[in-house]
Each structure stands twice: as C-alpha cells, then as structure tokens.
Amino acid sequence: TDVDGVYTADPRLVPTARKLESISYDEMLDLAALGAGVLHSRSVELAKKYGVQLVVRSSLNESEGTIVKGVGKKMERMLISGVALDREADRISVIGIADVPGSAFKLFHTLAKNNINVDIIIQSVGRDGTKDISFTVAEDEADEAVAIIQKSFPKSEYNKIDEEKDVAKISIVGAGMMTHPGVAASMFEALYDAGVNIKMISTSEIRVTVLIDEKYTEKALNAVHDKFALGD
C-alpha cells in the first residue's frame, strides 16, 4: 500500500499515531469495517479462515510492515489497538412508530430486502403507544433508505422521518477490552473533556463506536488516541 503498515489511527489526522508490529485478525476486521482503509475486510476474512498471516507494508520502501495474525500466546494484547474514523455515515430516525410487536422487524426487514445495510441502532422507551428508532446507514444509501421507508410504511404508522448527514463514527478497537472494565467510560471521558457530544453508541466485545458531529472528528480522534496513550 502507500503506507508502511497498520497505524493506531490515521497519521494524516493524528500526528502521534504509531505503526503496530502486529494485530489480530478480529481487530483488523473491525478496523477495516469501521473506516480504516488499509486492507479490504474480505482479504482479512480469507486470511483468518485459512490461517494465513498477512503483512501490510509499503510499496514505496523496504521498512518492516505490520503482521496480521491469530492471537498467539506471545502476542502482546494491547488494551486498544487503534482508533478508526468513518465519515461516510448518516443517521436516520423514524419518530413515533407504533410501539407494538413486529414494528422493528418490519422496518429493518424492509431495508434488508432492499440491500440497505444498517449499523448502529437505538430504540427509545415506548410512550403513549409509540417509540422512536434511530440507526445509521452508509451516506450514499441514506436518501434511498428514507424513500423506501416512506413507500413501505403508511404515514399513519409514524409521525416523521428525521435525517442527519453531517455526522461521523469514531471507533476504538482492541482485544484487551474484553478483560478490562471501564474502557468505554474512558472513551466517553475523553470526548467529554474535548467538549464533543455523543449522539449514538454501539459496542461489541472488542469495539466501541460512537456517532458525533462531523465537525469534531479530528478533535475527537486525537482526544481518544491520547486518552489511551496510543502515540509514540
């Protein structure tokens, strides 16, 4: 590639980002899916399936790259391996949808049938027989998703659809967070100290993703990166 390995963050946005000596398949898969453009996620999936180590290195020099491999006994398990940014996300909220069994299924089944991939999902507590469902989709699919919902749901089944385009996803990824409590809280503290508001949150065993205003992306990236002492 045009970079000499996998970094703890995009070095163009985070000056203190450093190159990793190694990273696990699962961590690399999450980073690739969450916006790190170093490797295509399909290549990592195949490498993991067949137990093939990958080396990410530069086409322009002879420097050592980053090894993508399984988690061995000797592999250092960092708390956080990297911070990823995805600017290509939009938030859609269906406000006042009926709070009855099957409403969420109908919504997301309809989107899935039309090949719309959904990421972060938040559903509010029902009130007065209705609830709000918010989710994120790829920026280039947002307008189509709204049109599909409007076409598939009678106006009587919801109050309105709200769409927000100027948002971005910031994610931390690390196998070490499975055994260390408080990782998400540390990320939220870093964003709070930087004055960045969190709109949505999604988590897995090795990932925490937040949705924020796009204008704060570089500030948020650097704040989170510094919080976990990922830099040189």
PDB file of C-alpha atoms in Angstrom:
ATOM      1  CA  THR A   1       0.000   0.000   0.000  1.00  0.00           C
ATOM      2  CA  ASP A   2       1.063   3.645   0.210  1.00  0.00           C
ATOM      3  CA  VAL A   3       1.548   3.335   3.984  1.00  0.00           C
ATOM      4  CA  ASP A   4       4.154   1.158   5.689  1.00  0.00           C
ATOM      5  CA  GLY A   5       1.773  -0.726   7.993  1.00  0.00           C
ATOM      6  CA  VAL A   6      -1.299  -0.507  10.203  1.00  0.00           C
ATOM      7  CA  TYR A   7      -1.295   2.550  12.470  1.00  0.00           C
ATOM      8  CA  THR A   8      -3.077   3.250  15.744  1.00  0.00           C
ATOM      9  CA  ALA A   9      -5.006   5.968  13.854  1.00  0.00           C
ATOM     10  CA  ASP A  10      -4.869   7.748  10.509  1.00  0.00           C
ATOM     11  CA  PRO A  11      -1.455   9.501  10.679  1.00  0.00           C
ATOM     12  CA  ARG A  12      -2.765  12.259   8.425  1.00  0.00           C
ATOM     13  CA  LEU A  13      -5.258  13.243  11.143  1.00  0.00           C
ATOM     14  CA  VAL A  14      -3.424  12.115  14.304  1.00  0.00           C
ATOM     15  CA  PRO A  15       0.242  13.203  14.210  1.00  0.00           C
ATOM     16  CA  THR A  16       1.179  10.953  17.160  1.00  0.00           C
ATOM     17  CA  ALA A  17      -0.180   7.765  15.544  1.00  0.00           C
ATOM     18  CA  ARG A  18       2.349   4.917  15.545  1.00  0.00           C
ATOM     19  CA  LYS A  19       2.751   1.776  13.490  1.00  0.00           C
ATOM     20  CA  LEU A  20       1.754  -1.533  15.078  1.00  0.00           C
ATOM     21  CA  GLU A  21       4.121  -4.507  14.916  1.00  0.00           C
ATOM     22  CA  SER A  22       1.186  -6.929  14.856  1.00  0.00           C
ATOM     23  CA  ILE A  23      -2.581  -7.040  15.127  1.00  0.00           C
ATOM     24  CA  SER A  24      -5.130  -9.866  15.356  1.00  0.00           C
ATOM     25  CA  TYR A  25      -7.443 -10.863  12.521  1.00  0.00           C
ATOM     26  CA  ASP A  26     -10.523  -9.825  14.514  1.00  0.00           C
ATOM     27  CA  GLU A  27      -9.117  -6.406  15.387  1.00  0.00           C
ATOM     28  CA  MET A  28      -8.089  -5.822  11.768  1.00  0.00           C
ATOM     29  CA  LEU A  29     -11.533  -6.901  10.551  1.00  0.00           C
ATOM     30  CA  ASP A  30     -13.219  -4.373  12.824  1.00  0.00           C
ATOM     31  CA  LEU A  31     -10.817  -1.578  11.905  1.00  0.00           C
ATOM     32  CA  ALA A  32     -11.276  -2.317   8.187  1.00  0.00           C
ATOM     33  CA  ALA A  33     -15.060  -2.336   8.527  1.00  0.00           C
ATOM     34  CA  LEU A  34     -15.058   0.853  10.595  1.00  0.00           C
ATOM     35  CA  GLY A  35     -13.188   3.060   8.166  1.00  0.00           C
ATOM     36  CA  ALA A  36      -9.501   2.124   8.218  1.00  0.00           C
ATOM     37  CA  GLY A  37      -8.766   1.839   4.502  1.00  0.00           C
ATOM     38  CA  VAL A  38      -5.520  -0.119   4.816  1.00  0.00           C
ATOM     39  CA  LEU A  39      -6.925  -3.569   3.993  1.00  0.00           C
ATOM     40  CA  HIS A  40     -10.148  -4.795   2.430  1.00  0.00           C
ATOM     41  CA  SER A  41     -12.085  -6.761   5.042  1.00  0.00           C
ATOM     42  CA  ARG A  42     -12.584  -9.683   2.620  1.00  0.00           C
ATOM     43  CA  SER A  43      -8.830 -10.281   2.426  1.00  0.00           C
ATOM     44  CA  VAL A  44      -8.658 -10.441   6.226  1.00  0.00           C
ATOM     45  CA  GLU A  45     -11.636 -12.837   6.363  1.00  0.00           C
ATOM     46  CA  LEU A  46      -9.911 -15.229   3.954  1.00  0.00           C
ATOM     47  CA  ALA A  47      -6.597 -14.993   5.785  1.00  0.00           C
ATOM     48  CA  LYS A  48      -8.326 -15.802   9.080  1.00  0.00           C
ATOM     49  CA  LYS A  49     -10.265 -18.707   7.561  1.00  0.00           C
ATOM     50  CA  TYR A  50      -7.131 -20.393   6.226  1.00  0.00           C
ATOM     51  CA  GLY A  51      -4.712 -19.285   8.957  1.00  0.00           C
ATOM     52  CA  VAL A  52      -2.544 -17.220   6.618  1.00  0.00           C
ATOM     53  CA  GLN A  53      -0.501 -14.407   8.123  1.00  0.00           C
ATOM     54  CA  LEU A  54      -0.725 -11.115   6.257  1.00  0.00           C
ATOM     55  CA  VAL A  55       1.966  -8.460   6.221  1.00  0.00           C
ATOM     56  CA  VAL A  56       0.849  -4.915   5.466  1.00  0.00           C
ATOM     57  CA  ARG A  57       3.779  -2.945   4.115  1.00  0.00           C
ATOM     58  CA  SER A  58       4.635  -0.101   1.784  1.00  0.00           C
ATOM     59  CA  SER A  59       5.086  -0.372  -1.972  1.00  0.00           C
ATOM     60  CA  LEU A  60       7.457   2.585  -1.780  1.00  0.00           C
ATOM     61  CA  ASN A  61      10.132   1.493   0.705  1.00  0.00           C
ATOM     62  CA  GLU A  62      11.640  -1.547   2.440  1.00  0.00           C
ATOM     63  CA  SER A  63      10.510  -0.795   6.003  1.00  0.00           C
ATOM     64  CA  GLU A  64       9.031  -3.577   8.126  1.00  0.00           C
ATOM     65  CA  GLY A  65       5.255  -3.764   7.975  1.00  0.00           C
ATOM     66  CA  THR A  66       2.503  -4.881  10.355  1.00  0.00           C
ATOM     67  CA  ILE A  67       1.735  -8.591  10.736  1.00  0.00           C
ATOM     68  CA  VAL A  68      -1.967  -9.566  10.791  1.00  0.00           C
ATOM     69  CA  LYS A  69      -2.319 -12.935  12.518  1.00  0.00           C
ATOM     70  CA  GLY A  70      -4.132 -15.024  15.090  1.00  0.00           C
ATOM     71  CA  VAL A  71      -3.769 -14.218  18.773  1.00  0.00           C
ATOM     72  CA  GLY A  72      -0.883 -16.390  19.975  1.00  0.00           C
ATOM     73  CA  LYS A  73       0.438 -16.771  23.494  1.00  0.00           C
ATOM     74  CA  LYS A  74       3.306 -14.412  22.801  1.00  0.00           C
ATOM     75  CA  MET A  75       1.258 -11.783  21.018  1.00  0.00           C
ATOM     76  CA  GLU A  76       1.028  -8.596  23.039  1.00  0.00           C
ATOM     77  CA  ARG A  77      -2.620  -7.897  23.787  1.00  0.00           C
ATOM     78  CA  MET A  78      -2.877  -4.133  23.884  1.00  0.00           C
ATOM     79  CA  LEU A  79      -5.902  -2.680  25.604  1.00  0.00           C
ATOM     80  CA  ILE A  80      -6.714  -0.689  22.464  1.00  0.00           C
ATOM     81  CA  SER A  81      -5.077  -1.376  19.096  1.00  0.00           C
ATOM     82  CA  GLY A  82      -6.482   1.528  17.138  1.00  0.00           C
ATOM     83  CA  VAL A  83      -8.964   4.332  16.622  1.00  0.00           C
ATOM     84  CA  ALA A  84     -10.947   4.380  13.365  1.00  0.00           C
ATOM     85  CA  LEU A  85     -12.950   7.098  11.637  1.00  0.00           C
ATOM     86  CA  ASP A  86     -15.863   6.714   9.232  1.00  0.00           C
ATOM     87  CA  ARG A  87     -17.168   9.957   7.737  1.00  0.00           C
ATOM     88  CA  GLU A  88     -19.466   8.118   5.297  1.00  0.00           C
ATOM     89  CA  ALA A  89     -22.383   7.644   7.699  1.00  0.00           C
ATOM     90  CA  ASP A  90     -25.807   9.246   8.044  1.00  0.00           C
ATOM     91  CA  ARG A  91     -28.324   8.961  10.876  1.00  0.00           C
ATOM     92  CA  ILE A  92     -31.989   8.221  10.180  1.00  0.00           C
ATOM     93  CA  SER A  93     -34.670   8.389  12.883  1.00  0.00           C
ATOM     94  CA  VAL A  94     -38.217   7.113  12.482  1.00  0.00           C
ATOM     95  CA  ILE A  95     -40.145   9.159  15.037  1.00  0.00           C
ATOM     96  CA  GLY A  96     -43.406   7.967  16.575  1.00  0.00           C
ATOM     97  CA  ILE A  97     -43.548   4.486  15.076  1.00  0.00           C
ATOM     98  CA  ALA A  98     -46.137   2.182  16.662  1.00  0.00           C
ATOM     99  CA  ASP A  99     -44.899   0.548  19.887  1.00  0.00           C
ATOM    100  CA  VAL A 100     -46.195  -2.916  19.007  1.00  0.00           C
ATOM    101  CA  PRO A 101     -44.555  -6.308  18.396  1.00  0.00           C
ATOM    102  CA  GLY A 102     -43.073  -6.551  14.907  1.00  0.00           C
ATOM    103  CA  SER A 103     -42.633  -2.860  14.116  1.00  0.00           C
ATOM    104  CA  ALA A 104     -38.829  -3.005  14.358  1.00  0.00           C
ATOM    105  CA  PHE A 105     -38.798  -6.265  12.383  1.00  0.00           C
ATOM    106  CA  LYS A 106     -40.915  -4.755   9.606  1.00  0.00           C
ATOM    107  CA  LEU A 107     -38.673  -1.680   9.413  1.00  0.00           C
ATOM    108  CA  PHE A 108     -35.339  -3.485   9.233  1.00  0.00           C
ATOM    109  CA  HIS A 109     -36.666  -6.406   7.163  1.00  0.00           C
ATOM    110  CA  THR A 110     -37.862  -3.893   4.581  1.00  0.00           C
ATOM    111  CA  LEU A 111     -34.458  -2.216   4.482  1.00  0.00           C
ATOM    112  CA  ALA A 112     -32.650  -5.563   4.274  1.00  0.00           C
ATOM    113  CA  LYS A 113     -34.828  -6.696   1.348  1.00  0.00           C
ATOM    114  CA  ASN A 114     -33.644  -3.579  -0.476  1.00  0.00           C
ATOM    115  CA  ASN A 115     -29.970  -4.264   0.357  1.00  0.00           C
ATOM    116  CA  ILE A 116     -29.643  -1.361   2.794  1.00  0.00           C
ATOM    117  CA  ASN A 117     -27.072  -2.209   5.462  1.00  0.00           C
ATOM    118  CA  VAL A 118     -27.791  -0.800   8.929  1.00  0.00           C
ATOM    119  CA  ASP A 119     -25.167  -0.237  11.621  1.00  0.00           C
ATOM    120  CA  ILE A 120     -25.808   1.478  14.975  1.00  0.00           C
ATOM    121  CA  ILE A 121     -29.394   1.074  16.215  1.00  0.00           C
ATOM    122  CA  ILE A 122     -31.090   2.805  19.163  1.00  0.00           C
ATOM    123  CA  GLN A 123     -34.732   2.354  20.184  1.00  0.00           C
ATOM    124  CA  SER A 124     -36.342   4.635  22.714  1.00  0.00           C
ATOM    125  CA  VAL A 125     -38.584   3.508  25.554  1.00  0.00           C
ATOM    126  CA  GLY A 126     -42.199   3.415  24.362  1.00  0.00           C
ATOM    127  CA  ARG A 127     -44.524   6.216  25.392  1.00  0.00           C
ATOM    128  CA  ASP A 128     -48.185   6.837  24.535  1.00  0.00           C
ATOM    129  CA  GLY A 129     -48.167   3.811  22.243  1.00  0.00           C
ATOM    130  CA  THR A 130     -45.242   4.964  20.109  1.00  0.00           C
ATOM    131  CA  LYS A 131     -41.436   4.772  20.110  1.00  0.00           C
ATOM    132  CA  ASP A 132     -38.526   6.230  18.135  1.00  0.00           C
ATOM    133  CA  ILE A 133     -35.995   4.096  16.250  1.00  0.00           C
ATOM    134  CA  SER A 134     -32.701   5.619  15.116  1.00  0.00           C
ATOM    135  CA  PHE A 135     -29.998   3.931  13.052  1.00  0.00           C
ATOM    136  CA  THR A 136     -27.049   4.697  10.813  1.00  0.00           C
ATOM    137  CA  VAL A 137     -26.543   3.778   7.163  1.00  0.00           C
ATOM    138  CA  ALA A 138     -23.880   4.487   4.559  1.00  0.00           C
ATOM    139  CA  GLU A 139     -24.040   8.051   3.319  1.00  0.00           C
ATOM    140  CA  ASP A 140     -24.714   7.029  -0.290  1.00  0.00           C
ATOM    141  CA  GLU A 141     -27.689   4.866   0.770  1.00  0.00           C
ATOM    142  CA  ALA A 142     -29.399   7.320   3.136  1.00  0.00           C
ATOM    143  CA  ASP A 143     -31.753   9.010   0.670  1.00  0.00           C
ATOM    144  CA  GLU A 144     -32.773   5.623  -0.762  1.00  0.00           C
ATOM    145  CA  ALA A 145     -33.417   4.289   2.756  1.00  0.00           C
ATOM    146  CA  VAL A 146     -35.719   7.215   3.573  1.00  0.00           C
ATOM    147  CA  ALA A 147     -37.584   6.768   0.282  1.00  0.00           C
ATOM    148  CA  ILE A 148     -38.037   3.038   0.973  1.00  0.00           C
ATOM    149  CA  ILE A 149     -39.464   3.706   4.446  1.00  0.00           C
ATOM    150  CA  GLN A 150     -41.844   6.353   3.106  1.00  0.00           C
ATOM    151  CA  LYS A 151     -43.014   3.980   0.378  1.00  0.00           C
ATOM    152  CA  SER A 152     -43.363   0.924   2.630  1.00  0.00           C
ATOM    153  CA  PHE A 153     -44.989   2.483   5.702  1.00  0.00           C
ATOM    154  CA  PRO A 154     -48.304   4.348   5.606  1.00  0.00           C
ATOM    155  CA  LYS A 155     -47.965   7.842   7.046  1.00  0.00           C
ATOM    156  CA  SER A 156     -50.383   6.795   9.772  1.00  0.00           C
ATOM    157  CA  GLU A 157     -47.797   4.354  11.176  1.00  0.00           C
ATOM    158  CA  TYR A 158     -45.214   7.013  12.149  1.00  0.00           C
ATOM    159  CA  ASN A 159     -45.027  10.747  12.819  1.00  0.00           C
ATOM    160  CA  LYS A 160     -41.965  11.750  10.789  1.00  0.00           C
ATOM    161  CA  ILE A 161     -38.558  10.679   9.480  1.00  0.00           C
ATOM    162  CA  ASP A 162     -35.548  12.712  10.570  1.00  0.00           C
ATOM    163  CA  GLU A 163     -32.238  12.501   8.665  1.00  0.00           C
ATOM    164  CA  GLU A 164     -28.876  13.886   9.773  1.00  0.00           C
ATOM    165  CA  LYS A 165     -25.997  13.931   7.294  1.00  0.00           C
ATOM    166  CA  ASP A 166     -23.153  15.828   8.981  1.00  0.00           C
ATOM    167  CA  VAL A 167     -22.155  13.036  11.355  1.00  0.00           C
ATOM    168  CA  ALA A 168     -19.210  10.637  11.683  1.00  0.00           C
ATOM    169  CA  LYS A 169     -18.410   7.426  13.544  1.00  0.00           C
ATOM    170  CA  ILE A 170     -15.396   7.183  15.863  1.00  0.00           C
ATOM    171  CA  SER A 171     -14.468   3.671  16.991  1.00  0.00           C
ATOM    172  CA  ILE A 172     -11.916   2.136  19.331  1.00  0.00           C
ATOM    173  CA  VAL A 173     -10.899  -1.474  18.692  1.00  0.00           C
ATOM    174  CA  GLY A 174      -8.907  -3.772  20.945  1.00  0.00           C
ATOM    175  CA  ALA A 175      -8.999  -7.398  22.097  1.00  0.00           C
ATOM    176  CA  GLY A 176      -7.768  -6.227  25.507  1.00  0.00           C
ATOM    177  CA  MET A 177     -11.054  -4.538  26.363  1.00  0.00           C
ATOM    178  CA  MET A 178     -12.704  -7.958  26.839  1.00  0.00           C
ATOM    179  CA  THR A 179     -10.899  -8.326  30.170  1.00  0.00           C
ATOM    180  CA  HIS A 180     -10.624  -4.673  31.225  1.00  0.00           C
ATOM    181  CA  PRO A 181     -13.731  -2.884  32.574  1.00  0.00           C
ATOM    182  CA  GLY A 182     -14.134   0.852  32.115  1.00  0.00           C
ATOM    183  CA  VAL A 183     -12.765   1.142  28.563  1.00  0.00           C
ATOM    184  CA  ALA A 184     -15.966   2.674  27.189  1.00  0.00           C
ATOM    185  CA  ALA A 185     -16.110   5.085  30.148  1.00  0.00           C
ATOM    186  CA  SER A 186     -12.548   6.233  29.395  1.00  0.00           C
ATOM    187  CA  MET A 187     -13.501   6.915  25.780  1.00  0.00           C
ATOM    188  CA  PHE A 188     -16.568   8.881  26.859  1.00  0.00           C
ATOM    189  CA  GLU A 189     -14.462  10.844  29.349  1.00  0.00           C
ATOM    190  CA  ALA A 190     -12.007  11.795  26.601  1.00  0.00           C
ATOM    191  CA  LEU A 191     -14.850  13.065  24.430  1.00  0.00           C
ATOM    192  CA  TYR A 192     -16.383  14.946  27.358  1.00  0.00           C
ATOM    193  CA  ASP A 193     -13.047  16.636  28.132  1.00  0.00           C
ATOM    194  CA  ALA A 194     -12.806  17.641  24.468  1.00  0.00           C
ATOM    195  CA  GLY A 195     -16.335  19.064  24.505  1.00  0.00           C
ATOM    196  CA  VAL A 196     -17.653  16.528  21.994  1.00  0.00           C
ATOM    197  CA  ASN A 197     -21.256  15.354  22.371  1.00  0.00           C
ATOM    198  CA  ILE A 198     -22.146  11.695  21.721  1.00  0.00           C
ATOM    199  CA  LYS A 199     -25.274  11.070  19.637  1.00  0.00           C
ATOM    200  CA  MET A 200     -25.345   7.259  19.496  1.00  0.00           C
ATOM    201  CA  ILE A 201     -23.322   4.371  20.932  1.00  0.00           C
ATOM    202  CA  SER A 202     -22.717   0.808  19.763  1.00  0.00           C
ATOM    203  CA  THR A 203     -20.481  -1.820  21.375  1.00  0.00           C
ATOM    204  CA  SER A 204     -19.150  -5.331  20.891  1.00  0.00           C
ATOM    205  CA  GLU A 205     -16.601  -7.438  22.802  1.00  0.00           C
ATOM    206  CA  ILE A 206     -13.670  -5.680  21.131  1.00  0.00           C
ATOM    207  CA  ARG A 207     -15.183  -2.420  19.868  1.00  0.00           C
ATOM    208  CA  VAL A 208     -16.910   0.757  20.992  1.00  0.00           C
ATOM    209  CA  THR A 209     -18.375   3.044  18.318  1.00  0.00           C
ATOM    210  CA  VAL A 210     -19.895   6.486  18.848  1.00  0.00           C
ATOM    211  CA  LEU A 211     -21.666   8.835  16.475  1.00  0.00           C
ATOM    212  CA  ILE A 212     -20.668  12.509  16.715  1.00  0.00           C
ATOM    213  CA  ASP A 213     -20.975  15.746  14.735  1.00  0.00           C
ATOM    214  CA  GLU A 214     -18.613  15.541  11.769  1.00  0.00           C
ATOM    215  CA  LYS A 215     -17.059  18.931  12.529  1.00  0.00           C
ATOM    216  CA  TYR A 216     -15.478  17.486  15.688  1.00  0.00           C
ATOM    217  CA  THR A 217     -13.858  14.436  14.085  1.00  0.00           C
ATOM    218  CA  GLU A 218     -10.192  15.457  14.293  1.00  0.00           C
ATOM    219  CA  LYS A 219     -10.560  16.803  17.818  1.00  0.00           C
ATOM    220  CA  ALA A 220     -12.337  13.605  18.887  1.00  0.00           C
ATOM    221  CA  LEU A 221      -9.823  11.309  17.179  1.00  0.00           C
ATOM    222  CA  ASN A 222      -6.851  12.965  18.837  1.00  0.00           C
ATOM    223  CA  ALA A 223      -8.540  13.146  22.248  1.00  0.00           C
ATOM    224  CA  VAL A 224      -9.386   9.431  22.264  1.00  0.00           C
ATOM    225  CA  HIS A 225      -5.980   8.474  20.855  1.00  0.00           C
ATOM    226  CA  ASP A 226      -4.238  10.468  23.605  1.00  0.00           C
ATOM    227  CA  LYS A 227      -6.534   9.071  26.308  1.00  0.00           C
ATOM    228  CA  PHE A 228      -5.354   5.531  25.655  1.00  0.00           C
ATOM    229  CA  ALA A 229      -1.698   6.602  25.208  1.00  0.00           C
ATOM    230  CA  LEU A 230      -1.530   5.055  21.742  1.00  0.00           C
ATOM    231  CA  GLY A 231       1.010   7.534  20.380  1.00  0.00           C
ATOM    232  CA  ASP A 232       4.767   7.472  20.111  1.00  0.00           C
TER     233      ASP A 232
END
